[in-house]
Amino acid sequence: MNVTIYDVAREANVSMATVSRVVNGNPNVKPATRKKVHEAIERLGYRPNAVARGLASKKTTTVGVIIPDISSIFFAELARGIEDIATMYNYNIILSNSDQNKDKELHLINTMLGKQVDGLIFMGGDITEEHTEEFRRASVPVTLAATLDESEETPSVNIDYGDAAYEATEHLLSTSKRVAYVSGPDNTSINTKKLEGYKRALKDYNQGVDDELLVLGDYSYDSGLEAAEQIIALEERPGGVFVASDEMALGVIHGFQDKGISVPEDIEVIGFDNTRLATMIRPTLSTIVQPMYDIGAVSMRLLTKLMNKEQAEDTNVILPHRIIERNSTNQKK
Amino acid sequence: MNVTIYDVAREANVSMATVSRVVNGNPNVKPATRKKVHEAIERLGYRPNAVARGLASKKTTTVGVIIPDISSIFFAELARGIEDIATMYNYNIILSNSDQNKDKELHLINTMLGKQVDGLIFMGGDITEEHTEEFRRASVPVTLAATLDESEETPSVNIDYGDAAYEATEHLLSTSKRVAYVSGPDNTSINTKKLEGYKRALKDYNQGVDDELLVLGDYSYDSGLEAAEQIIALEERPGGVFVASDEMALGVIHGFQDKGISVPEDIEVIGFDNTRLATMIRPTLSTIVQPMYDIGAVSMRLLTKLMNKEQAEDTNVILPHRIIERNSTNQKK
DNA sequence: GTGAAAGCGCTAACAT
DNA sequence: ATGTTAGCGCTTTCAC
């Protein structure tokens, strides 16, 4: 059997309460006894049982993290931000992939709450009323990372996707009047926001929305390749393309290059996210900087505040974004 | 307060033992009572407390996963394989980054064992005697994923890195007598194996090892860029370069291209891993296929067997690898 | 400063 | 088929 607090108590000739005190750093212990206890712990190789502790204290020092796909370069970066801050505050993380599948998401929320996590970080596509209801039932705090909740009921950390898309489009519009948009899957609010930003920019620059300039993708490299083909097939080729993710933008650029079209000479391309991929292509990719690591880190930090019942003034955080010009767009003025 | 099994028992007019039985799917319950209990559970919104269950049953249905860096494309893919199989067998995962830092690794092993994980999957650089000792102390099974343990004491899942490197080198040697090798950090056994394979191939093809053809990298894109510069600076340029990771290989290729050197016309490049990056570059990257997802999946599957005390015949699994020819090498014969 | 004792919410014999 | 009763290993009052 494993060594328990009781064994340590006997070995050190004290009560288990005292052992508990020294293990938990309670100052109300005479240095001499503390020493005795530490020695006994060492001798026996005692390792506190966190499960028992969790049951007694109603705190597990672990938080649940629900993520669409950890093998995506975008989410992996977010997860790293979350984990680093979690470690800093002495939490561990239970990580599960949802594939943005609503049933899976709801199921994961439940098993994690069953495991008595002290809090939950959720990343996903859309937050439905069902999600919100589960969160309300939770009795532990929840924060959303890079995930929109229209109701703003659940604390969240994001950038302003609409403004970001606006700026990307605007950047392209300064060179060419025809700007295409390669979107992500069309059923998430983040994509809706990006599309709105794109359209708003067109409008402000007196351009109508041309449906044939709207290409539907799924964030993947291959869908970028396909998008490029669609754009090439157009009667009148646009002068710039705004692509909703970096990975897809790489596909778009290669799709053009494979057909002998040069970026940015023949057509400009701008991406979104600024993942590491953006510098791993020639020409290097101009893109919108979305601070993924920070979004993860801030959402975890926010969660710690919520878990400690600290006053968190702003629970719907908008982090800054910016545009970074590299070589897939022409130098502006 | 939260709803407990006791509340459900009262609501359904049965004992808590019966509730426990229906929750755990024990067949020894009359259908009628089962129904009553389910209704009570529904009415009260009861959700079993996994922590209490874990304490009583000494099983947590969670396994620990120690990974160098989840934001690395390579490890993220491995982690996805682990998590998918874990889900399949109803386990959850506690995930932590070690940055290959030995102190962190040892510390993580301890906190995870403290949390009473039912098993542990470890990924890292080198397995030292200290690691092995912790694993022995663990009282739960441990498996290594894409991680070598010279002693073969700990169950593991890998490919044959030496043979893989041999084949990559051999492939290049069929075109050119001078083949460079860009390695990863030189202090891990996987890199030692790769280097040995490279040297063995040179020897078999009657080539001496030329130290100036050995370039030290760190698996990163930037170190690939630097490696390319070093190779360009050589008196006599090699005809092929074997690079120890795909990401670094992209760097090498771009480093060459930035200086007007064409791949594969002027110099051939072959990578290692076959991450998604391999097709996200022009020319597409010839590389060694290391089945990362499968390594994760198999190591998790192996762990489930070990946790169930099933007979696992082979506990040091070697998965097959192969070479995939794309456009960064010339078509052979 | 230290100890005794009562839970935390469940599982797992053991009865019936 | 169902109920009773010990724990599981800890934290946390409450005494002393």
XYZ file of C-alpha atoms (C1' of nucleotides) in Angstrom:
698
model
C 0.000 0.000 0.000
C 0.938 3.607 -0.399
C 2.246 5.768 2.410
C -0.492 7.884 3.974
C -0.546 10.906 6.196
C -1.331 8.556 9.011
C 1.894 6.615 8.539
C 3.848 9.829 8.598
C 2.095 10.907 11.795
C 3.070 7.695 13.556
C 6.614 7.824 12.273
C 7.010 11.384 13.554
C 5.077 10.860 16.766
C 2.565 13.573 16.060
C -1.054 13.636 14.989
C -2.144 13.590 11.379
C -3.439 17.108 11.872
C 0.079 18.295 12.471
C 1.386 16.497 9.435
C -1.360 18.122 7.423
C -0.286 21.473 8.785
C 3.328 21.144 7.796
C 2.440 19.756 4.387
C 0.206 22.748 3.807
C 2.693 25.252 5.144
C 0.535 26.299 8.080
C 2.763 28.510 10.266
C 1.270 27.260 13.517
C 3.814 24.525 13.947
C 6.901 24.607 16.132
C 10.045 24.518 13.979
C 11.227 21.435 15.838
C 8.099 19.437 15.056
C 8.129 20.707 11.528
C 11.591 19.300 11.159
C 10.575 15.966 12.673
C 7.694 15.707 10.267
C 9.752 16.608 7.245
C 12.230 13.934 8.154
C 9.497 11.352 8.509
C 8.103 12.372 5.116
C 11.514 12.011 3.568
C 12.178 8.672 5.206
C 8.869 7.202 4.127
C 8.774 8.820 0.705
C 5.366 10.252 1.445
C 3.504 11.928 -1.414
C 0.199 13.601 -0.505
C -2.850 12.157 -2.219
C -4.392 14.989 -4.166
C -7.629 13.111 -4.676
C -8.259 12.771 -0.963
C -7.245 16.352 -0.526
C -9.633 17.368 -3.250
C -12.498 15.554 -1.638
C -11.864 17.092 1.741
C -11.100 20.608 0.598
C -13.379 20.801 -2.425
C -10.553 22.134 -4.507
C -8.661 20.133 -7.080
C -6.234 22.736 -8.433
C -7.003 21.542 -11.899
C -8.909 23.336 -14.614
C -10.562 21.889 -17.669
C -9.605 23.023 -21.150
C -11.862 22.241 -24.089
C -10.202 22.886 -27.398
C -11.309 22.171 -30.970
C -8.083 20.516 -32.077
C -4.763 20.552 -30.308
C -2.943 19.586 -33.494
C -3.937 22.874 -35.091
C -1.042 25.294 -34.975
C -3.403 28.070 -33.917
C -4.974 26.303 -30.951
C -1.747 24.681 -29.867
C -0.293 28.144 -29.378
C -3.321 29.202 -27.360
C -3.039 26.086 -25.241
C 0.554 26.873 -24.490
C -0.435 30.272 -23.171
C -3.069 28.703 -21.001
C -0.793 26.038 -19.622
C 2.043 28.409 -18.805
C -0.152 30.636 -16.699
C -1.852 27.632 -15.136
C 1.541 26.325 -14.053
C 2.427 29.723 -12.689
C -0.631 29.639 -10.452
C -0.127 26.000 -9.582
C -2.962 24.540 -11.541
C -2.905 21.523 -13.779
C -4.890 21.177 -16.924
C -7.239 18.509 -18.221
C -7.186 18.911 -21.970
C -9.715 17.502 -24.433
C -10.414 17.939 -28.130
C -13.953 18.691 -29.196
C -13.567 18.973 -32.976
C -16.120 21.762 -32.583
C -18.749 19.077 -32.270
C -21.522 20.367 -30.064
C -22.435 17.019 -28.529
C -18.820 16.342 -27.713
C -18.489 19.831 -26.257
C -21.475 19.428 -24.000
C -20.329 15.983 -22.956
C -16.834 17.232 -22.163
C -18.153 20.084 -20.079
C -20.035 17.537 -18.041
C -17.252 15.054 -17.488
C -14.892 17.852 -16.533
C -17.331 19.280 -14.045
C -17.809 15.745 -12.766
C -14.085 15.636 -12.189
C -14.538 18.720 -10.025
C -12.299 21.068 -11.975
C -11.994 24.427 -10.258
C -12.681 26.246 -13.512
C -13.078 25.782 -17.232
C -11.607 27.360 -20.339
C -13.625 26.839 -23.460
C -12.623 27.311 -27.060
C -15.030 26.540 -29.840
C -17.099 27.833 -32.654
C -20.422 29.074 -31.528
C -21.727 29.453 -28.029
C -25.342 28.390 -28.057
C -27.934 28.790 -25.367
C -27.284 25.187 -24.400
C -23.649 25.971 -23.755
C -24.515 28.969 -21.674
C -26.963 26.921 -19.682
C -24.299 24.334 -18.873
C -21.949 27.103 -17.849
C -24.555 28.541 -15.529
C -25.127 25.151 -13.958
C -21.412 24.791 -13.446
C -20.851 26.383 -10.030
C -17.276 27.067 -11.122
C -16.119 29.917 -13.334
C -15.774 29.558 -17.090
C -13.885 31.715 -19.551
C -13.949 31.674 -23.325
C -10.714 31.994 -25.270
C -10.799 33.198 -28.878
C -14.467 32.362 -28.832
C -17.428 34.682 -29.136
C -20.553 34.674 -27.028
C -23.088 37.075 -28.442
C -24.804 37.404 -25.099
C -21.550 38.412 -23.400
C -22.789 36.449 -20.433
C -19.654 34.334 -20.167
C -16.297 36.020 -19.540
C -14.098 35.908 -22.628
C -10.864 37.028 -24.248
C -10.747 37.959 -27.912
C -9.574 40.515 -30.413
C -11.923 42.632 -32.497
C -12.280 40.403 -35.524
C -14.428 42.870 -37.413
C -11.953 45.709 -37.109
C -9.068 43.422 -37.912
C -10.755 42.235 -41.098
C -11.617 45.820 -41.946
C -8.000 46.870 -41.707
C -6.753 43.954 -43.753
C -9.248 44.731 -46.480
C -8.498 48.421 -46.336
C -4.821 47.695 -46.733
C -5.490 45.800 -49.930
C -7.991 48.384 -51.168
C -5.314 51.044 -51.198
C -3.736 49.280 -54.173
C -6.609 47.651 -55.943
C -10.321 48.194 -56.145
C -11.065 44.502 -56.455
C -10.360 42.542 -53.283
C -11.425 38.951 -52.743
C -12.100 37.324 -49.409
C -11.396 33.678 -48.610
C -13.386 32.884 -45.502
C -13.421 30.130 -42.909
C -16.415 27.854 -42.328
C -19.401 30.149 -42.550
C -21.341 29.131 -39.480
C -19.293 30.651 -36.659
C -19.652 34.113 -35.279
C -15.984 34.888 -35.644
C -16.330 34.385 -39.357
C -19.437 36.445 -39.465
C -17.530 39.264 -37.807
C -14.667 38.995 -40.246
C -17.030 39.032 -43.187
C -18.786 42.084 -41.798
C -15.459 43.847 -41.450
C -14.580 43.015 -45.039
C -17.913 44.328 -46.297
C -17.737 47.422 -44.167
C -14.362 48.280 -45.666
C -15.662 47.773 -49.187
C -18.544 50.050 -48.443
C -16.383 52.750 -46.929
C -14.234 52.664 -50.042
C -17.246 52.785 -52.320
C -17.021 49.255 -53.566
C -19.980 46.944 -53.916
C -19.841 43.412 -52.625
C -19.233 41.104 -55.540
C -20.317 37.600 -54.624
C -17.880 35.946 -56.954
C -15.112 37.521 -54.882
C -16.335 35.670 -51.809
C -14.706 32.245 -51.580
C -15.636 29.747 -48.893
C -12.779 27.845 -47.260
C -12.289 25.833 -44.098
C -9.033 27.279 -42.738
C -6.986 24.419 -44.212
C -4.035 24.670 -46.574
C -5.811 22.574 -49.166
C -8.862 24.777 -49.145
C -6.511 27.680 -49.793
C -5.165 25.865 -52.828
C -8.709 25.401 -54.104
C -9.626 28.990 -53.382
C -6.711 30.111 -55.531
C -8.028 28.037 -58.416
C -11.441 29.598 -58.095
C -9.957 33.047 -58.091
C -7.782 32.315 -61.095
C -10.853 31.138 -63.005
C -12.539 34.517 -62.574
C -13.174 36.708 -65.618
C -11.686 39.736 -64.013
C -8.959 38.852 -61.535
C -8.844 40.770 -58.245
C -5.749 42.656 -57.221
C -5.731 41.466 -53.630
C -6.963 38.607 -51.512
C -7.700 38.683 -47.828
C -7.548 35.183 -46.373
C -9.096 34.325 -43.009
C -6.187 32.224 -41.714
C -2.458 31.968 -42.326
C -2.478 28.309 -43.190
C -5.125 28.883 -45.812
C -3.177 31.920 -47.056
C -0.151 29.717 -47.691
C -2.390 27.519 -49.788
C -3.664 30.509 -51.706
C -0.170 31.791 -52.419
C 1.082 28.406 -53.554
C -2.039 27.956 -55.641
C -1.193 31.175 -57.452
C 2.482 30.392 -57.812
C 1.778 26.922 -59.140
C -0.040 28.637 -62.013
C 2.707 31.138 -62.615
C 1.023 34.050 -60.898
C 3.395 36.075 -58.757
C 2.681 37.362 -55.284
C 2.628 40.286 -54.665
C 3.402 41.514 -58.203
C 0.318 40.053 -59.874
C -1.836 39.789 -56.820
C -1.450 40.667 -53.156
C -2.298 38.323 -50.306
C -2.827 39.037 -46.656
C -3.452 36.440 -43.989
C -4.854 36.298 -40.495
C -3.358 35.121 -37.174
C 0.376 35.515 -37.619
C 1.166 31.925 -36.784
C 4.740 30.821 -37.219
C 3.795 29.776 -40.729
C 3.737 33.401 -41.844
C 7.525 33.544 -42.047
C 7.871 30.024 -43.381
C 6.869 30.917 -46.908
C 8.300 32.906 -49.798
C 7.213 35.628 -50.093
C 6.768 35.977 -46.369
C 3.182 36.606 -45.457
C 1.691 39.947 -44.496
C -0.952 39.203 -41.938
C -3.102 40.326 -39.051
C -1.380 39.726 -35.757
C -3.674 37.915 -33.392
C -1.829 37.342 -30.119
C -2.791 33.701 -29.635
C -0.441 32.950 -26.803
C -1.629 36.040 -24.972
C -5.269 35.218 -25.489
C -4.622 31.886 -23.817
C -2.557 33.426 -21.063
C -5.006 36.228 -20.340
C -8.001 33.926 -20.299
C -6.250 31.673 -17.797
C -5.245 34.661 -15.702
C -8.826 35.881 -15.775
C -9.975 32.460 -14.701
C -7.659 32.457 -11.689
C -9.140 35.756 -10.607
C -12.633 34.394 -10.964
C -11.714 31.240 -9.055
C -10.339 33.340 -6.217
C -13.448 35.470 -6.286
C -11.277 38.499 -6.867
C -12.999 41.433 -8.419
C -12.352 41.169 -12.146
C -13.407 44.499 -13.562
C -13.478 43.678 -17.211
C -14.681 40.183 -17.993
C -15.039 40.588 -21.744
C -11.507 41.383 -22.690
C -10.552 42.649 -26.157
C -6.839 42.384 -26.827
C -5.157 44.608 -29.405
C -4.370 43.387 -32.896
C -2.298 44.925 -35.636
C -1.266 44.372 -39.182
C 2.234 43.276 -40.026
C 3.512 43.993 -43.502
C 5.824 41.443 -44.993
C 6.406 40.537 -48.621
C 3.104 39.166 -49.838
C 1.778 42.696 -50.165
C 3.390 45.705 -51.826
C 4.978 48.307 -49.661
C 2.306 50.969 -49.079
C 3.181 54.645 -49.496
C -24.505 22.540 -1.950
C -24.214 20.074 -4.749
C -26.501 17.098 -5.183
C -24.986 13.909 -3.773
C -25.700 10.259 -4.202
C -27.422 10.409 -0.864
C -29.947 12.970 -2.054
C -30.748 10.820 -5.040
C -31.201 7.773 -2.805
C -33.747 9.592 -0.669
C -35.560 11.047 -3.637
C -35.890 7.593 -5.190
C -36.582 5.763 -1.948
C -33.661 3.401 -2.281
C -30.281 3.086 -0.646
C -27.215 4.861 -1.917
C -25.779 1.485 -2.840
C -28.553 1.025 -5.348
C -27.977 4.448 -6.810
C -24.305 3.628 -7.107
C -25.254 0.427 -8.909
C -27.391 2.092 -11.512
C -24.881 4.870 -12.041
C -22.197 2.271 -12.634
C -24.354 0.104 -14.844
C -24.368 -2.847 -12.477
C -26.915 -5.312 -13.935
C -28.149 -6.444 -10.522
C -30.939 -3.889 -10.362
C -34.589 -4.446 -11.130
C -35.598 -2.451 -14.222
C -38.331 -0.735 -12.244
C -35.960 0.579 -9.585
C -33.451 1.501 -12.220
C -36.100 3.649 -13.796
C -37.028 5.245 -10.478
C -33.403 6.094 -9.837
C -32.844 7.526 -13.275
C -35.832 9.742 -12.817
C -34.580 10.990 -9.490
C -31.186 11.687 -11.033
C -32.822 13.612 -13.815
C -35.071 15.556 -11.476
C -32.239 16.551 -9.179
C -29.640 17.082 -11.905
C -27.260 14.757 -10.153
C -23.715 14.499 -11.489
C -21.451 11.902 -9.859
C -18.410 13.300 -8.104
C -15.408 11.736 -9.769
C -13.085 12.804 -6.990
C -15.039 10.908 -4.361
C -15.261 8.004 -6.725
C -11.545 8.133 -7.286
C -10.820 8.101 -3.606
C -13.093 5.156 -2.961
C -12.174 3.103 -5.992
C -8.526 4.076 -6.322
C -9.018 4.757 -10.005
C -9.250 8.221 -11.509
C -9.640 7.358 -15.204
C -7.164 10.059 -15.989
C -3.642 9.673 -17.278
C -0.797 12.134 -17.155
C 0.918 13.326 -20.307
C 4.277 15.055 -20.094
C 5.257 16.706 -23.330
C 8.165 18.988 -24.221
C 6.084 21.629 -25.956
C 2.499 21.355 -27.092
C 2.926 24.266 -29.482
C 5.393 22.262 -31.530
C 3.689 20.885 -34.596
C 5.386 17.554 -34.036
C 4.320 17.015 -30.439
C 0.862 18.431 -30.983
C 0.241 15.690 -33.520
C 1.473 13.076 -31.058
C -0.757 14.511 -28.355
C -3.754 14.273 -30.635
C -3.081 10.566 -31.134
C -2.822 10.081 -27.397
C -5.974 11.988 -26.617
C -8.078 10.238 -29.245
C -7.265 6.813 -27.900
C -7.646 8.010 -24.334
C -11.142 9.235 -25.156
C -11.898 5.941 -26.808
C -11.047 4.124 -23.590
C -12.773 6.699 -21.444
C -9.739 8.327 -19.967
C -9.037 11.997 -19.590
C -5.654 13.559 -19.900
C -3.677 15.894 -17.701
C -1.271 17.638 -20.024
C 1.861 19.545 -19.050
C 4.787 21.059 -20.901
C 8.269 20.254 -19.681
C 10.415 22.162 -22.188
C 12.676 19.132 -21.873
C 13.840 20.575 -18.597
C 14.816 17.721 -16.325
C 13.807 19.384 -13.071
C 10.435 20.280 -14.518
C 10.041 16.754 -15.812
C 10.781 15.188 -12.459
C 8.510 17.652 -10.730
C 5.681 16.980 -13.164
C 5.979 13.237 -12.727
C 5.542 13.785 -9.024
C 2.569 16.085 -9.106
C 0.827 13.836 -11.592
C 1.397 10.799 -9.452
C 0.169 12.852 -6.525
C -3.005 13.439 -8.478
C -3.329 9.674 -8.689
C -3.256 9.318 -12.432
C -3.830 5.738 -13.516
C -0.881 5.890 -15.883
C 1.660 8.184 -17.442
C 2.866 8.933 -20.955
C 6.202 10.602 -21.143
C 7.822 12.417 -24.034
C 11.195 14.007 -23.639
C 14.784 14.050 -24.636
C 16.824 11.706 -22.571
C 15.691 9.211 -20.014
C 18.169 9.273 -17.175
C 18.516 6.910 -14.279
C 16.627 9.458 -12.169
C 13.679 9.290 -14.529
C 13.671 5.532 -14.465
C 13.804 5.551 -10.715
C 10.739 7.791 -10.510
C 8.955 5.521 -12.935
C 9.781 2.513 -10.787
C 8.454 4.267 -7.701
C 5.293 5.105 -9.564
C 3.078 2.075 -8.877
C 1.235 2.912 -12.107
C 2.395 2.049 -15.614
C 4.422 4.459 -17.719
C 5.025 4.472 -21.453
C 7.427 6.549 -23.496
C 6.308 8.053 -26.779
C 8.893 9.031 -29.388
C 11.421 8.883 -26.593
C 14.321 6.513 -26.184
C 15.314 4.685 -23.047
C 18.635 2.962 -23.554
C 17.913 0.487 -20.783
C 14.622 -0.529 -22.434
C 13.254 -0.840 -18.931
C 10.283 1.427 -19.607
C 7.752 0.450 -22.285
C 8.014 2.705 -25.320
C 6.866 3.387 -28.863
C 9.295 4.664 -31.484
C 10.536 4.184 -35.001
C 14.057 3.080 -35.860
C 15.722 6.456 -36.112
C 19.052 5.008 -37.143
C 17.629 3.088 -40.063
C 15.482 6.014 -41.078
C 18.474 8.336 -41.170
C 20.444 5.701 -43.036
C 17.812 5.512 -45.747
C 17.525 9.259 -46.081
C 21.272 9.562 -46.475
C 21.428 6.637 -48.866
C 18.756 8.268 -50.983
C 20.849 11.390 -51.336
C 24.051 9.433 -51.840
C 22.660 7.880 -55.004
C 22.971 11.270 -56.698
C 25.848 12.933 -54.976
C 28.871 11.783 -53.058
C 28.806 14.774 -50.767
C 25.878 14.780 -48.368
C 25.535 17.170 -45.452
C 23.598 16.527 -42.280
C 21.781 19.196 -40.286
C 21.152 17.715 -36.867
C 18.952 18.531 -33.923
C 20.320 19.404 -30.469
C 23.195 17.012 -29.980
C 22.494 15.760 -26.502
C 19.534 13.449 -27.030
C 19.703 9.795 -27.906
C 17.359 10.174 -30.842
C 19.826 12.522 -32.424
C 22.671 10.235 -31.663
C 20.809 7.466 -33.461
C 20.155 9.637 -36.463
C 23.775 10.679 -36.634
C 24.873 7.064 -36.428
C 22.552 6.174 -39.281
C 23.975 9.000 -41.379
C 27.536 7.880 -40.704
C 26.747 4.247 -41.319
C 25.344 5.118 -44.725
C 28.423 7.155 -45.611
C 30.605 4.264 -44.631
C 28.617 1.724 -46.610
C 28.944 3.968 -49.646
C 32.649 4.450 -49.097
C 32.495 8.047 -48.004
C 34.411 9.428 -45.084
C 32.744 11.642 -42.545
C 33.613 15.231 -43.297
C 33.078 17.336 -40.182
C 32.361 20.489 -42.124
C 29.335 18.686 -43.559
C 27.914 18.266 -40.072
C 25.795 21.250 -39.092
C 24.259 21.628 -35.660
C 20.689 22.895 -35.496
C 17.908 22.920 -32.932
C 14.934 21.723 -35.022
C 13.689 25.267 -35.583
C 13.018 27.000 -38.870
C 15.526 29.706 -38.073
C 18.270 27.259 -37.334
C 17.556 25.769 -40.764
C 18.051 29.183 -42.300
C 21.387 29.466 -40.532
C 22.414 25.982 -41.507
C 21.831 26.881 -45.133
C 24.179 29.825 -44.806
C 26.869 27.646 -43.339
C 26.488 25.165 -46.139
C 26.592 27.866 -48.782
C 29.813 29.169 -47.289
C 31.544 25.839 -47.835
C 34.407 25.586 -50.321
C 32.941 22.594 -52.013
C 29.178 22.574 -51.867
C 27.433 19.254 -51.116
C 24.895 17.830 -53.539
C 22.385 16.858 -50.891
C 21.359 17.767 -47.361
C 19.619 15.523 -44.893
C 17.827 17.608 -42.273
C 16.683 16.141 -38.943
C 13.239 17.770 -38.918
C 10.797 19.121 -41.462
C 10.538 22.561 -39.946
C 14.297 22.928 -40.070
C 14.273 21.576 -43.623
C 11.933 24.374 -44.689
C 14.429 26.788 -43.255
C 17.258 25.144 -45.153
C 15.354 25.245 -48.440
C 14.406 28.886 -48.025
C 17.934 29.702 -46.986
C 19.145 28.270 -50.270
C 16.435 29.892 -52.350
C 17.041 33.270 -50.780
C 20.561 33.025 -52.150
C 19.420 31.950 -55.587
C 20.254 28.295 -55.143
C 17.591 25.994 -56.558
C 16.237 22.929 -54.845
C 16.524 20.224 -56.059
C 18.420 21.304 -59.196
C 21.459 22.720 -57.401
C 21.096 20.801 -54.183
C 18.710 18.187 -52.873
C 17.064 18.351 -49.467
C 15.334 15.664 -47.487
C 13.555 16.188 -44.185
C 12.378 14.104 -41.279
C 8.925 13.575 -39.732
C 6.488 14.297 -42.541
C 4.601 16.938 -40.630
C 1.945 18.856 -42.516
C 4.639 21.391 -43.314
C 6.168 19.059 -45.858
C 3.490 19.862 -48.439
C 3.302 23.531 -47.495
C 6.463 24.501 -49.294
C 7.635 24.789 -52.890
C 9.219 22.508 -53.861
C 7.294 20.081 -51.697
C 9.555 18.301 -49.270
C 10.804 14.755 -49.620
C 11.017 13.393 -46.121
C 11.060 10.437 -43.788
C 7.568 9.516 -42.684
C 7.415 9.202 -38.947
C 3.862 8.302 -37.953
C 3.490 10.785 -35.109
C -0.211 10.363 -34.588
C 0.212 6.607 -34.516
C 3.068 6.758 -32.073
C 0.809 8.685 -29.730
C -2.123 6.389 -30.334
C -0.124 3.198 -29.921
C 1.589 4.392 -26.767
C -1.785 5.244 -25.247
C -3.188 1.901 -26.346
C -0.211 0.171 -24.795
C -0.782 2.092 -21.607
C -4.406 0.966 -21.398
C -3.245 -2.638 -21.667
C -0.711 -2.103 -18.932
C -3.284 -0.375 -16.718
C -5.645 -3.319 -17.169
C -2.806 -5.683 -16.427
C -3.388 -7.341 -19.757
C -0.513 -9.277 -21.159
C 1.298 -6.886 -23.468
C 3.695 -9.076 -25.424
C 5.859 -6.398 -26.915
C 6.480 -3.402 -24.697
C 9.204 -1.777 -26.784
C 7.318 -1.127 -29.963
C 9.063 -0.062 -33.168
C 6.646 1.332 -35.736
C 7.493 1.283 -39.443
C 8.821 4.353 -41.214
C 9.338 5.058 -44.868
C 10.658 7.642 -47.199
C 8.318 9.747 -49.271
C 9.692 11.329 -52.408
C 8.338 14.721 -53.297
C 9.974 17.522 -55.200
C 12.903 18.593 -53.061
C 14.885 15.620 -54.338
C 15.369 14.426 -57.869
C 13.440 11.439 -59.093
C 15.709 8.456 -58.521
C 16.324 5.803 -61.200
C 1.168 24.529 19.219
C -1.107 20.176 18.953
C -4.689 16.499 18.996
C -9.385 14.301 18.345
C -12.993 13.598 15.527
C -16.225 14.531 12.061
C -16.945 14.620 7.553
C -15.998 15.124 1.999
C -19.118 11.623 -1.694
C -18.383 7.643 -3.165
C -17.281 2.131 -3.734
C -17.145 -2.400 -2.163
C -17.678 -6.073 0.684
C -21.016 -8.323 3.337
C -25.727 -9.176 4.825
C -30.310 -10.096 3.989
C -32.359 -7.462 -5.848
C -31.380 -4.290 -2.256
C -29.560 -2.296 2.112
C -25.814 -1.618 5.757
C -21.482 -0.410 6.868
C -16.736 0.434 6.548
C -13.452 2.767 4.783
C -10.582 5.708 0.824
C -6.744 9.836 2.693
C -7.239 13.992 3.543
C -8.965 18.996 5.660
C -11.062 21.388 9.135
C -13.415 22.772 13.097
C -13.151 22.650 17.928
C -10.903 21.570 22.224
C -7.162 21.762 25.108
